[in-house]
Amino acid sequence: KCRGSGAPNGLRGMIAIDCETYRTGPGRAAPRLVCVSISTDDGATLYHQADDWIEPFVAALRDEQLVNHALAFDLAVLIAELRRRMIGGSVSRAVFGEVCDLVWHLYADDRARCTYVLAILLAIARGEPVTANNRRRSRLPAFDLGSLCEAYLGEGPSGKSGPDVWRTRYHELVDVPIADWPASAVEYATADPVWAGRLYRSIRDAVGGHRLRAEARHTRGAWCQQLAGAWGVRTDEEIARTLAQHLDREISDGYALIRAAIGRNDWLRDDGSRNMAAMA
């Protein structure tokens, strides 16, 4: 566990940014914004989606390093919000285009920092499994912000789980000014970017303050994947169902061919699953 509080060279002044949104779901990879928190070394400022968060966001995009856990999600949410405003006429096409350009330059200039991507790359470098089940079996931390903070900082954010946490309820506050929000909702929204900044610095401390060789490339890749999920190709439901049925038949025919060639035995069950012990 790394609890170092010092920032490696080049990380001072880094800005953390985090959005609270409506819940994600099919077709909602960049859901509607409720609020955005922008955190610097001087503390975090919370902006309601109706407030003027655009100017500080643009200022951060111009020259600063931006960090968050799954940063690509937050940037996609903010761009989608600006697009909605452009369509509604409250944001000009020029402003929307400028922000899009700045986000692309953020990645091109290698100023995007994602704790989620970095933690996965470090796990791969250590030879650790990365799937959720295998990490659980190996008693390794998951890749969510809370688990990683506990692992690297020895403490972590609260309010991540439970039946009534704000994490999944911010849509209830979309029309409520922040001045009227419950203190717990404000605290949660402003805490996450602070934790993400601390986590990034701690992970960098763990590797001697150096960048992982593949970090920039995979951080850009995460942005590409986010865009593909939010605005990429939509599948045709009927065609996808037909394809699945066709592939199921191919699999069934393939197993029938195996049985015809080698005879029924213990390693291939009737449902097509494999008995790995019998195969060995």
Phi, psi and omega in degrees: 000138181247123180243016182298135181260348180287145179265129177300159180306138178088357182251352177292142181081004178295140182253133176255143183222139183211139181248146166249137192222176163298166182290147175283168179175182178304126182078005181230059178281343174228074187290171184298137181284141171250313178204162177225136178247129179243120187243131174239185178297341181270356180127178184254142176242131183256129180242131172289154180300337178275348182280175180271076178271351188295315184298310178295329177295314179297319179299320179293322182293331188296311190227348191266166168273130179252136181227147166190171174276119188060055184304323183302324179299313183294320179294322178294320178299316183291321177294318179297322178296317178295324177296318177300319180292323178296315179297323179282349176093002181270349176231135182285157176298328180294317179294316179300315179296322179296316181296317178301315178300318182294323178295317179296321178293327177304315179284319181296326180273003180059050176246007178267131182235121183236116181293330179295310179298315183297318181295321179293316179298320179293323177296319178296318180298329180275356181079021180274152173292155181243347178285151186300314183295316181292326177292321178297315180296326180274004181057042176255152181294146173290177184261013174284162186300315182299314181296319181291322177297318177299321183288318187264333184248347182079005178202166183203174182290152176259172177080019182271339183219165182123164186288340189229029184285153181290339185310325183253012188235010186294339176300337178292341186253008188299329181255012182253126176300146183301329179301337181257007180284152171298146182302324182294327178290319178294316182299316181296315184295328181270345184280321187303312180295328177295315178298319181298319178296316178297318181296316181300315180297321181292319178296319177296322175301322183295336179249029174073021179082005184266158172276139170292143189301323185265005187299311183299316182296317182283334174293319174295322178298322178297324177294317177299317179295321178297317178297318180297322180289327184274320186227022182276203183286132173269137178279152173274122188301316183292318179295319179297321179294319179297318178298316180299318179295320178298316180292323177300319178295319179298319179296314180299317179295323179297317178293324178297322179295319178298315181296321180295328183281320188241357180083156179292137176211186189283340189278340179245109183282166182298330181277005178091350179284158184253136174270098188295325179296318179292323177298319179295000000 
